Short mmCIF file of C-alpha atoms in Angstrom, two decimals:
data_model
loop_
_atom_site.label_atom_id
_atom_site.label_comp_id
_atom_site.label_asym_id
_atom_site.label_seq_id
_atom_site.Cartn_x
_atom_site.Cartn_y
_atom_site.Cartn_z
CA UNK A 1 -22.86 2.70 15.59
CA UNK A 2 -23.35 -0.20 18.33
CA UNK A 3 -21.53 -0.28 21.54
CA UNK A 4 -17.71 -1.85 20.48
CA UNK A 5 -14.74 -2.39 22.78
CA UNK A 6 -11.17 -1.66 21.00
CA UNK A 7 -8.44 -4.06 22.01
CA UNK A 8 -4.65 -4.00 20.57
CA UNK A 9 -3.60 -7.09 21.29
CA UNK A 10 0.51 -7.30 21.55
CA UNK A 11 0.74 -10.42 20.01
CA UNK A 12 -0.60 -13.12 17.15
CA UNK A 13 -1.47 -15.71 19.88
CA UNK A 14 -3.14 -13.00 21.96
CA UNK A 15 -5.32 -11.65 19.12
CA UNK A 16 -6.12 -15.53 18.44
CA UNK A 17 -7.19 -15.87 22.03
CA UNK A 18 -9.64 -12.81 21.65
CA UNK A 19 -11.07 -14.38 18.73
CA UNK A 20 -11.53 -17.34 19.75
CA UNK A 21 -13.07 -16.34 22.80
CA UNK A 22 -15.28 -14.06 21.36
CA UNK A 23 -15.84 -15.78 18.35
CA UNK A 24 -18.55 -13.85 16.62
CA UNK A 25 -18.70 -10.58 18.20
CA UNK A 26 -14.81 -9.82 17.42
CA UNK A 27 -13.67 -8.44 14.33
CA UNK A 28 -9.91 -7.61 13.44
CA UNK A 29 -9.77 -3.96 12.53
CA UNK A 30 -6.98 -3.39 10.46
CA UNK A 31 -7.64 -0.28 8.02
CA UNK A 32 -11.09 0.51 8.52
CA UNK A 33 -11.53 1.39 5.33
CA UNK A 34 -14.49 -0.95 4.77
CA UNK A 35 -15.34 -2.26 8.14
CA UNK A 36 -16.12 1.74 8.94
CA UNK A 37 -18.28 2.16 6.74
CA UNK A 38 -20.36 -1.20 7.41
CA UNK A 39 -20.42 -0.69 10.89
CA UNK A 40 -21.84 3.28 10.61
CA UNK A 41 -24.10 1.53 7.87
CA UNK A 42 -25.61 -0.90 10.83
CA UNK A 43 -25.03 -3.60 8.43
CA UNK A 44 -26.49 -6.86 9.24
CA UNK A 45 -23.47 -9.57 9.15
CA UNK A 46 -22.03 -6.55 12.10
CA UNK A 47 -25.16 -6.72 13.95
CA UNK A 48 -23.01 -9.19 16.24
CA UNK A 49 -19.78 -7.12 16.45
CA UNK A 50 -18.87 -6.23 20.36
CA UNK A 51 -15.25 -6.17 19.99
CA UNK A 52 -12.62 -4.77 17.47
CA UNK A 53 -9.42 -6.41 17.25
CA UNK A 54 -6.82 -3.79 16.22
CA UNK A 55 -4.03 -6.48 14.03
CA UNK A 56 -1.97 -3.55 13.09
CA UNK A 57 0.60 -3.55 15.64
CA UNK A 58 1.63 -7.58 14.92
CA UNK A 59 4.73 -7.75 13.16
CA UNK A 60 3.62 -11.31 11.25
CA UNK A 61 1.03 -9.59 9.19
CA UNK A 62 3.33 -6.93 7.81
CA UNK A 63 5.54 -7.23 5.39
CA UNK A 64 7.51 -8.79 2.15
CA UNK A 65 9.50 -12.19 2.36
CA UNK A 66 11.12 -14.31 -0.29
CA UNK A 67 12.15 -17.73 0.10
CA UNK A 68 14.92 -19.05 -2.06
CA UNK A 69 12.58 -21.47 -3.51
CA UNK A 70 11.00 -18.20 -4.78
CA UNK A 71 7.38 -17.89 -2.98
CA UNK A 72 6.87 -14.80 -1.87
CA UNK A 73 4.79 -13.86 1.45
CA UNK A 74 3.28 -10.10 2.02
CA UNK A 75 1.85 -10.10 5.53
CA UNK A 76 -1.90 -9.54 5.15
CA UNK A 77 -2.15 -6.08 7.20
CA UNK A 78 0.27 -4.51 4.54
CA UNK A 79 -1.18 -1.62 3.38
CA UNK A 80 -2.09 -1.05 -0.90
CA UNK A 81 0.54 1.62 -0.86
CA UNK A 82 3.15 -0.69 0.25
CA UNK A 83 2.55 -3.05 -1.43
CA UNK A 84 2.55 -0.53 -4.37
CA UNK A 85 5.82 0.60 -3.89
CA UNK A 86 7.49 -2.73 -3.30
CA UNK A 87 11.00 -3.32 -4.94
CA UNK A 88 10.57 -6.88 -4.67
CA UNK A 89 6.90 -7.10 -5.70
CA UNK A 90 7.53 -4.76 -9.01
CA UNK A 91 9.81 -7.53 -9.62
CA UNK A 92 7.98 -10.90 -9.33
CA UNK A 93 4.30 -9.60 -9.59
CA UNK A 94 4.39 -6.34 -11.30
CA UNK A 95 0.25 -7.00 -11.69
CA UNK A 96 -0.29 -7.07 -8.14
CA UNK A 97 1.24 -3.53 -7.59
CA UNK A 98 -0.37 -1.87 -10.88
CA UNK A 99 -3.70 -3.38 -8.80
CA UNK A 100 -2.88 -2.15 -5.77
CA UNK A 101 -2.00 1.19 -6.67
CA UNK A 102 -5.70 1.54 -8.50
CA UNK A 103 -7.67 0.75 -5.17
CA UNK A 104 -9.82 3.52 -4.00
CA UNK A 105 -7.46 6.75 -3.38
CA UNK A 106 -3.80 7.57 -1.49
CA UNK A 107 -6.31 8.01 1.42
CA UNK A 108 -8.07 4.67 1.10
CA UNK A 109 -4.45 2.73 0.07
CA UNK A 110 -2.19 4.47 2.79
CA UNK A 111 -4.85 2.43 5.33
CA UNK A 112 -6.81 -0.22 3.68
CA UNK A 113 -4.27 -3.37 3.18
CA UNK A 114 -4.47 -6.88 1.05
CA UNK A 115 -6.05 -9.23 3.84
CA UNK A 116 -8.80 -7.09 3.95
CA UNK A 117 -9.02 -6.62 0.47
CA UNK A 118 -9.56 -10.38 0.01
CA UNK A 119 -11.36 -11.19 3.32
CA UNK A 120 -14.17 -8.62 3.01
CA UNK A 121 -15.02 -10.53 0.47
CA UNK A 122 -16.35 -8.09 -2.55
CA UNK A 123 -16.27 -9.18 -6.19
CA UNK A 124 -14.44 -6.30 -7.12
CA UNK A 125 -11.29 -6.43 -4.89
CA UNK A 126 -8.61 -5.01 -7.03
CA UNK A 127 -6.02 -7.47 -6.00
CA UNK A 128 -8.18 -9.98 -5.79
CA UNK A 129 -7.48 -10.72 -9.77
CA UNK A 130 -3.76 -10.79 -9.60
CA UNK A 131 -4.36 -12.61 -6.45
CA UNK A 132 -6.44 -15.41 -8.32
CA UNK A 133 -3.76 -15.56 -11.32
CA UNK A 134 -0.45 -15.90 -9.44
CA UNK A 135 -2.62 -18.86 -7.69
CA UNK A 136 -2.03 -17.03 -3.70
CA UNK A 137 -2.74 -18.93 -0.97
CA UNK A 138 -4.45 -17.54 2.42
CA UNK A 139 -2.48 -18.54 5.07
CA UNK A 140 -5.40 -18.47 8.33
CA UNK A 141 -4.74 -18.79 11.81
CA UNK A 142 -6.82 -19.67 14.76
CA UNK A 143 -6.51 -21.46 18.08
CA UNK A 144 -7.28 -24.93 16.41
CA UNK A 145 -4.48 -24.52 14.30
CA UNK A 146 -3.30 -23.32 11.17
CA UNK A 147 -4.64 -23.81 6.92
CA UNK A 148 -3.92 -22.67 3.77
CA UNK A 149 -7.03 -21.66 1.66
CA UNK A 150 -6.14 -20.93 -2.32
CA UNK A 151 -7.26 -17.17 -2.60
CA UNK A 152 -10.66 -18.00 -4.97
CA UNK A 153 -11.96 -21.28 -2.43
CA UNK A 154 -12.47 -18.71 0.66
CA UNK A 155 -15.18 -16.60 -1.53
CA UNK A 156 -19.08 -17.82 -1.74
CA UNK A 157 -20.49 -15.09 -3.22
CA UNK A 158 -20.36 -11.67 -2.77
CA UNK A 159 -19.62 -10.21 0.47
CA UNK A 160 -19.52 -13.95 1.84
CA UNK A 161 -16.21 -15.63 2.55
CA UNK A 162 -15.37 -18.88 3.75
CA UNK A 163 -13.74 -17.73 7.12
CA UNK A 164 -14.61 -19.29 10.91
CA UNK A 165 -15.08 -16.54 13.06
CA UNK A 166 -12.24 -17.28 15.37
CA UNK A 167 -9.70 -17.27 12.13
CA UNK A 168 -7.10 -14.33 11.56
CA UNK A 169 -5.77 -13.83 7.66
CA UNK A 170 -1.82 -13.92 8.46
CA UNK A 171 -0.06 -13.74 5.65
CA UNK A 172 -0.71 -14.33 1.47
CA UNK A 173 2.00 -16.61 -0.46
CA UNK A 174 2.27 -16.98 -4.10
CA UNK A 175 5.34 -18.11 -6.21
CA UNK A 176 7.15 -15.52 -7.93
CA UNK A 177 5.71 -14.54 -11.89
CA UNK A 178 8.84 -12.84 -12.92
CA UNK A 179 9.06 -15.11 -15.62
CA UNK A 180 5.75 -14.13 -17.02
CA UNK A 181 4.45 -10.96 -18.62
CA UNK A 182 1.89 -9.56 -16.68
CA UNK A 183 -0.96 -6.92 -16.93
CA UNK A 184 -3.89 -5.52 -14.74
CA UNK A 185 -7.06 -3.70 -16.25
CA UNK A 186 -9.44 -1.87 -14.97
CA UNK A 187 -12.97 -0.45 -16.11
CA UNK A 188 -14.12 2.16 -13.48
CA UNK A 189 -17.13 5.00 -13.67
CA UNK A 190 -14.06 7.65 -13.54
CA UNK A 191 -10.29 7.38 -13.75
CA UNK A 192 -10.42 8.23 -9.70
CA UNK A 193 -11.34 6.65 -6.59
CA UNK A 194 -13.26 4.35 -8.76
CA UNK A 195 -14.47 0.64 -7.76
CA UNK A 196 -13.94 -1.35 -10.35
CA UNK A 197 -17.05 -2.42 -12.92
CA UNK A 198 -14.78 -4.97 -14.15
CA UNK A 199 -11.13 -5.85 -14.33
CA UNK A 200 -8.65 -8.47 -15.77
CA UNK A 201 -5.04 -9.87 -14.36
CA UNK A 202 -3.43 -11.25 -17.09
CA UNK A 203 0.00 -13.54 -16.76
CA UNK A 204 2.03 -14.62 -20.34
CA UNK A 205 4.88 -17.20 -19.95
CA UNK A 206 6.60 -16.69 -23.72
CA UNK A 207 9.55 -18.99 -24.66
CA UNK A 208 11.22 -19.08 -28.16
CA UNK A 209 8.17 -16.28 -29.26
CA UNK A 210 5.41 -18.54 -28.10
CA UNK A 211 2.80 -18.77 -25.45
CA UNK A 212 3.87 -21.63 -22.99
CA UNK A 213 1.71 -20.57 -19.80
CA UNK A 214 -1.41 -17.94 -20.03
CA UNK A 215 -3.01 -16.68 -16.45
CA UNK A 216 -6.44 -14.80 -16.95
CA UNK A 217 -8.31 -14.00 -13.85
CA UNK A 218 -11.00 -11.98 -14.88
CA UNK A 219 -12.77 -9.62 -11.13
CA UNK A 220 -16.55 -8.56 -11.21
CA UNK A 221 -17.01 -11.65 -14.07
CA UNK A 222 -17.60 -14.56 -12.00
CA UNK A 223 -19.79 -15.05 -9.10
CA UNK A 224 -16.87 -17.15 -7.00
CA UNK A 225 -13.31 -15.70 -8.41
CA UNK A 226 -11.72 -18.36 -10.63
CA UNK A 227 -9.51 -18.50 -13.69
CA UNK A 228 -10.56 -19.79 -17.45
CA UNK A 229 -8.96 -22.79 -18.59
CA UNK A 230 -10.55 -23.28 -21.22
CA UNK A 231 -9.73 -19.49 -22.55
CA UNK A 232 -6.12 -19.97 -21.26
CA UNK A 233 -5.96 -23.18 -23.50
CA UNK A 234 -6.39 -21.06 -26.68
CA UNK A 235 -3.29 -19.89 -26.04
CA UNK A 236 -1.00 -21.90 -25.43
CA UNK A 237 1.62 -22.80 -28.05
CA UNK A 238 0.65 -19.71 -30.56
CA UNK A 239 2.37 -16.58 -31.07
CA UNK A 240 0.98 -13.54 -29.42
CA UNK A 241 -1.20 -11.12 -32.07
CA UNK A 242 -4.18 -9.18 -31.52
CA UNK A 243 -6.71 -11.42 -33.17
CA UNK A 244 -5.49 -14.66 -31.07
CA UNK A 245 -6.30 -12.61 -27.91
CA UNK A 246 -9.50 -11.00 -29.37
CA UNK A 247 -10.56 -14.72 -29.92
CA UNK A 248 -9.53 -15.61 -26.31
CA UNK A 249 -11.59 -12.13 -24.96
CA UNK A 250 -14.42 -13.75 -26.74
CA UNK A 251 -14.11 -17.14 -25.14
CA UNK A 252 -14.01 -15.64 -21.29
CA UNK A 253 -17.30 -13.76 -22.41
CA UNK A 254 -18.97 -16.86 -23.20
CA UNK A 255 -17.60 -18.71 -20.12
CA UNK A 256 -19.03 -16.06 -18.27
CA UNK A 257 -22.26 -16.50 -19.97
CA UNK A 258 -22.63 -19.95 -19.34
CA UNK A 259 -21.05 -19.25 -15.52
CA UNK A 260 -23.82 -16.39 -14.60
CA UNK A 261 -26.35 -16.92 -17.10
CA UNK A 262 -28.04 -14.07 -19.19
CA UNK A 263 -28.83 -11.20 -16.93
CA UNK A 264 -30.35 -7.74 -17.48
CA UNK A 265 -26.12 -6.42 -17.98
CA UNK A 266 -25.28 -9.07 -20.43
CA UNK A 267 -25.05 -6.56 -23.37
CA UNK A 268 -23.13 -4.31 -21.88
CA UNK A 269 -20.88 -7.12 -20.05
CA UNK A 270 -20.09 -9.19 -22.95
CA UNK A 271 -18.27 -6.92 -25.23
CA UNK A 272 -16.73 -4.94 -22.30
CA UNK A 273 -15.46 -8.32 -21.17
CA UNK A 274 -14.28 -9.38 -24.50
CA UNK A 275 -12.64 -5.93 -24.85
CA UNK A 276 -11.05 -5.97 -21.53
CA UNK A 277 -9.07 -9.53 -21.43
CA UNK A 278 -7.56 -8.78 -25.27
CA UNK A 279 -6.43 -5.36 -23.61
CA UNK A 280 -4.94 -6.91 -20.54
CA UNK A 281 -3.37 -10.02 -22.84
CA UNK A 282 -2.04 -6.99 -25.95
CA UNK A 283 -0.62 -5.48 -22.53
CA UNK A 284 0.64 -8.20 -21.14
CA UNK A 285 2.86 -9.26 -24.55
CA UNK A 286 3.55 -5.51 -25.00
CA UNK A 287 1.90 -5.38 -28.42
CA UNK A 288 -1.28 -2.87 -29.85
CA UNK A 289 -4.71 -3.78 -29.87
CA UNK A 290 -5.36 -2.78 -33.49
CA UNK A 291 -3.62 -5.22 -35.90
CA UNK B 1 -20.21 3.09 29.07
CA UNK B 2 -16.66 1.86 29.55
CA UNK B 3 -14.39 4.68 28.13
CA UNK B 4 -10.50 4.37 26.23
CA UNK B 5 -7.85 6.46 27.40
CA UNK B 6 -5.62 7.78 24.79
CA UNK B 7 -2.40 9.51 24.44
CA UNK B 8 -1.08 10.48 21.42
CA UNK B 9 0.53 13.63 19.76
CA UNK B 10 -1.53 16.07 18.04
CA UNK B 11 0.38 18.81 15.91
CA UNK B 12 3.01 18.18 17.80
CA UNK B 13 1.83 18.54 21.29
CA UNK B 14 1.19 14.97 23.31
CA UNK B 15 -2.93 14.85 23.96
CA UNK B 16 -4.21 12.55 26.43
CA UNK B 17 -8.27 11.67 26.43
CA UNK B 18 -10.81 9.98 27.30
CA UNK B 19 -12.71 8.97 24.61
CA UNK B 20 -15.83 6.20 23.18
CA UNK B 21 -13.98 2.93 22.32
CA UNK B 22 -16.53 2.91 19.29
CA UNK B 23 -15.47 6.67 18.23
CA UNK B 24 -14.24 8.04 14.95
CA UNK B 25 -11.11 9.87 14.54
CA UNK B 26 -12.46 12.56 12.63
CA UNK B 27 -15.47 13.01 15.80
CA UNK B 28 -12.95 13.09 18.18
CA UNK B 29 -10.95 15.95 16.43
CA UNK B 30 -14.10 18.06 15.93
CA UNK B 31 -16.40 18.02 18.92
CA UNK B 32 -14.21 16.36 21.39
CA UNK B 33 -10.75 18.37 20.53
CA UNK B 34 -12.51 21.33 18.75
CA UNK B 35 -10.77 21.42 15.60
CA UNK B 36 -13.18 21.77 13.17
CA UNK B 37 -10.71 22.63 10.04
CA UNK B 38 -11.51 19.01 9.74
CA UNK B 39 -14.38 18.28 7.73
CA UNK B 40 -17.00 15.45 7.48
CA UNK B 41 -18.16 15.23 3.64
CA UNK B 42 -19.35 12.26 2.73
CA UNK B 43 -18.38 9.94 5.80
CA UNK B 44 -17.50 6.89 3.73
CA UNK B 45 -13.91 8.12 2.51
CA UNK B 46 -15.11 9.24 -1.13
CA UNK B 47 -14.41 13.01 -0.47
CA UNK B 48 -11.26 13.41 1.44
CA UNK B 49 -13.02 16.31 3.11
CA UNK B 50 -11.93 14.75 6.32
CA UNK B 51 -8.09 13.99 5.16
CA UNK B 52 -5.25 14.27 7.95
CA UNK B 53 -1.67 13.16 8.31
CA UNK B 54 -0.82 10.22 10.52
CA UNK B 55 2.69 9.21 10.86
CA UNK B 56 3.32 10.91 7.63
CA UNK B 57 0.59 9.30 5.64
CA UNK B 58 -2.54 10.95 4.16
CA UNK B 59 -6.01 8.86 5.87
CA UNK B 60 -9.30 9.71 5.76
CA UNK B 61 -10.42 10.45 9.25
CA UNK B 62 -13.67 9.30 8.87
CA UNK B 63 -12.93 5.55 8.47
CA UNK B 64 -9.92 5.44 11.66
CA UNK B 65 -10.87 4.15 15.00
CA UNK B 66 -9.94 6.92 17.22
CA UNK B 67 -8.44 4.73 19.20
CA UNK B 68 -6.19 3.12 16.48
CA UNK B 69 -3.87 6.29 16.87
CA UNK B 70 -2.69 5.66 20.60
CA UNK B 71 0.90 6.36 20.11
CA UNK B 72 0.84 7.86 17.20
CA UNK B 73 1.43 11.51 15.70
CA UNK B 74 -1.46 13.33 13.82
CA UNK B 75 -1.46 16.62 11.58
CA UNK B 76 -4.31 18.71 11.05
CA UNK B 77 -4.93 21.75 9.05
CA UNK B 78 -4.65 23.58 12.84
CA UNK B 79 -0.41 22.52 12.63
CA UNK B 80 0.37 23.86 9.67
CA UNK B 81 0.59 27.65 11.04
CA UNK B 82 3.69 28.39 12.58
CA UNK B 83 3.59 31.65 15.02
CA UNK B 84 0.72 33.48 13.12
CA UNK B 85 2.20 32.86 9.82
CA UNK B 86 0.81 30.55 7.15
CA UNK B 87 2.26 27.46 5.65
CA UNK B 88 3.41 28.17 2.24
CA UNK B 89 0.62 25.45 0.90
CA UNK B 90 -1.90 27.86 2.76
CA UNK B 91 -0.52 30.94 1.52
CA UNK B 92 -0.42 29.67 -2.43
CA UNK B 93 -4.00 28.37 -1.75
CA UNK B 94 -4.35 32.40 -1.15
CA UNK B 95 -2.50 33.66 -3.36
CA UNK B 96 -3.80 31.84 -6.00
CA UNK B 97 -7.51 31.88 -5.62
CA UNK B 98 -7.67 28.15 -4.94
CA UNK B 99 -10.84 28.40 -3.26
CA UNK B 100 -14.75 29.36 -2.74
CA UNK B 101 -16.11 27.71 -0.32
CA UNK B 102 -13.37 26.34 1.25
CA UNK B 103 -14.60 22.96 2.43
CA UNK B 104 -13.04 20.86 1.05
CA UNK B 105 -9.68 23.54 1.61
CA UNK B 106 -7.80 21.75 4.43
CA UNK B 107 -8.04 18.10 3.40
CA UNK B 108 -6.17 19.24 0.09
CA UNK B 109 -3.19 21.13 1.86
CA UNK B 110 -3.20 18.13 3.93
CA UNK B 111 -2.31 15.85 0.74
CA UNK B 112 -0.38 18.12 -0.58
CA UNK B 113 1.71 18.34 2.14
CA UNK B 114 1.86 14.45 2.82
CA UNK B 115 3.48 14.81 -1.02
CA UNK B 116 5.88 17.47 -0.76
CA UNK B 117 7.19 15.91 2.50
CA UNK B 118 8.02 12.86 0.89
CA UNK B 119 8.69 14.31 -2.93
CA UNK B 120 9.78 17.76 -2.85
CA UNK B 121 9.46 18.53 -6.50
CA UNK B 122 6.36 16.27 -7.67
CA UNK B 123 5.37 15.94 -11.22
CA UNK B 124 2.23 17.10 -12.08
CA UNK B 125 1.15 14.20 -12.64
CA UNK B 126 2.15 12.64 -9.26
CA UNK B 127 0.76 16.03 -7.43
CA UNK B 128 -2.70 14.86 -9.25
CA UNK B 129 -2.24 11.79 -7.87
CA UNK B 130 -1.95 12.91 -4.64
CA UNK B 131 -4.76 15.11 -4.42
CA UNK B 132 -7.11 11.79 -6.43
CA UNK B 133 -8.73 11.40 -3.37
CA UNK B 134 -9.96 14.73 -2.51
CA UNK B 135 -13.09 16.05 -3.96
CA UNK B 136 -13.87 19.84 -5.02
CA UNK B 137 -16.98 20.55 -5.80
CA UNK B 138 -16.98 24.59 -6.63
CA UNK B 139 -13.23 25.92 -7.94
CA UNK B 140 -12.08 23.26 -9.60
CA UNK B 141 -8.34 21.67 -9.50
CA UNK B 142 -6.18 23.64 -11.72
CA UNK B 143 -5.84 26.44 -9.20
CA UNK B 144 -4.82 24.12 -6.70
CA UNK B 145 -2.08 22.07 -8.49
CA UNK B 146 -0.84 25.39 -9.63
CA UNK B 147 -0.65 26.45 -6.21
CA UNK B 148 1.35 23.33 -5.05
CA UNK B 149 3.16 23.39 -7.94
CA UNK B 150 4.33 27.01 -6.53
CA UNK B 151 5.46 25.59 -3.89
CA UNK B 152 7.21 23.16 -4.87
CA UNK B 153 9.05 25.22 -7.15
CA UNK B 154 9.44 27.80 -4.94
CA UNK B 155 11.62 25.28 -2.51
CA UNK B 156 13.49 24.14 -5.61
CA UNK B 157 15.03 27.33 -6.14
CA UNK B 158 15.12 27.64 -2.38
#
């Protein structure tokens, strides 16, 4: 590993200062988890690195908030395990926590946390799907001032994100889903400390029976993380059953088709993707897949 | 080479150090601190060969920033033994075979541990949760969850 210098800056301003002023050899450390790893790896996009920002001890990144409006902020160092275990979170985004508590293993949730879940940039961030369907919003800080980036728009491509080097992930807001039914799935190699091959986040808003709002935010699909309208429009106005969501599993395959192209994985992709959403949707509305 | 001076408590006794800025938790432990119950595996926090307890929580040594833990308290495999006698987690790892090669021996006890500190009587299913993210690659887990399960039931009737 290259020469680094650790600083533990007391405060958000301070650890804005640092990055600004050594904007592109600084690097917030927060859980390690993956920055570690790259690092010991002598990964290029590091090559730069000189300083490590430790963000852990700021109280603005940790966290749950509510506002009676009912958007919710979790500070972006919060860890996966407490975010997990959040009372208020089970509540009003019970996706996000099933998510969260599937990331990597106690070991890898007690440290890793959300920011760095969604700033490190990997198609197969766990929360990155409930992220994407509750429609969260990056709140980034830096010297110049302060923006809100909706969670898909900071993502390129894989491993690339959107982010000026001087700019700190503070917190994540999304408004509250308690209304809607939600569900997470998750295809990994094994039922442990597996990254995911593919997942879905799933949101249903059911009034009077029927389908008035649908969420699908499919991870490891898309080559930028986005939702599918024109899936989600299926929906809308019908009455939950298996077939209606088989239909709509079949619809996100072909988006994804026509988003990536045919590659080498497309026959095992397709029907695992088709499979997947009318799991997370038969989930989500609390009925069985077999009609 | 500019060094980092650290304090923090290690199985209960404060440790101050001087140490890389750059280093590892788990190096530091091992070659600096000499306590080799901790064990590098795989080095990218797949194996949980490496596990220890900071501030009550299980983390894989391998992926902390030595100098992340200024301040903070860390327990190793070395803590668990109180005046020559063995934890009860060690002594139910004896007592029921729960190892060969004993690798990957202390980073289970350590999750184990982090459980029954915070969940005295564990499901079985939450104690295989706990141990999820450590890796045995020569007993096998049913030995081990039956010793923790011991344990566990041992302080319920306790």
């Amino acid at each position: 590993m290259q020469q680094l210098q650790y600083i533990k800056p007391k405060s958000l301003h301070e650890a804005l200062q640092y990055l600004h002023e050594y904007a592109g050899q600084a690097k917030p450390y927060a859980g390690g988890t993956d920055l570690m790893v790259q690092l010991r790896a002598g990964e290029r996009r590091l090559a730069e690195t000189r300083y490590l920002i430790d963000i852990n001890g700021l109280a603005e990144l940790h966290g749950f908030a509510m506002k009676a409006d009912g958007t919710i902020s979790i500070g972006a160092a919060t860890s996966h395990s407490a975010v997990s275990q959040s009372a208020l979170l089970q509540e009003h985004a019970p996706f996000l926590c099933a998510a969260a508590s599937s990331v990597g293993s106690p070991q890898i949730r007690n440290m890793g946390t959300v920011g760095g879940n969604l700033c490190n940039g990997s198609p197969a961030a766990d929360t990155l799907s409930p992220f994407v369907a509750l429609g969260a919003e990056i709140e980034l800080h830096s010297l110049r001032g302060l923006r809100s980036v909706p969670a898909p728009d900071i993502y390129i491509g894989a491993g690339k994100v959107k982010l000026a080097p001087d700019e700190l992930a503070v917190r994540i807001h999304f408004s509250s889903a308690a209304a809607y039914n939600t569900a997470f799935v998750k295809l990994g190699r094994r039922k442990a400390l597996a990254i995911s091959r593919m997942n879905v986040a799933a949101a249903l808003l059911l009034e009077e029976g029927r389908i008035a709002d649908a969420r699908i935010a499919p991870g490891c699909v898309f080559p930028v993380p986005g939702r599918v309208p024109m899936a989600e429009k299926l929906l809308l106005g019908q009455t939950p059953c298996a077939h209606l969501f088989f239909e709509c599993g079949k619809a996100v395959a072909e988006e994804m088709n026509a988003r990536t192209g045919l590659r080498w994985s497309t026959p095992y992709k397709q029907p695992v993707a088709e499979a997947l959403v009318q799991r997370a949707l038969c989930a989500a509305a609390g009925i069985a897949e077999e009609e | 080479m500019v060094t980092f001076s650290l304090s923090f408590t290690l199985n209960s006794a404060p440790v101050h150090i001087a140490i890389e800025p750059n280093a590892r938790l788990l190096d530091v432990l091992r070659d600096q601190l000499g306590l080799t119950g901790v064990k590098e595996g795989c080095g990218v926090g797949e194996c949980g060969a490496c596990t220890v307890i900071i501030d009550g929580e299980t983390a894989d040594s391998c992926l902390v920033l030595a100098a992340s833990v200024a301040g903070k308290s860390v327990t190793t495999i070395e803590g668990l033994e109180q005046d020559g006698i063995l934890h009860p987690l060690q002594q139910a790892v004896l007592d029921h075979h729960a190892l060969q090669c004993g690798f990957c021996t202390p980073g289970f006890i350590l999750s184990a541990k982090a459980l029954l500190d915070k969940n005295p009587h564990p499901t079985r299913n939450e104690i295989k949760t706990a141990i999820s993210g450590n890796l045995c690659r020569c007993t096998g887990y049913m030995q081990l969850i039956e010793a923790i399960e011991d344990v566990a039931g041992a302080r319920q009737e306790g």
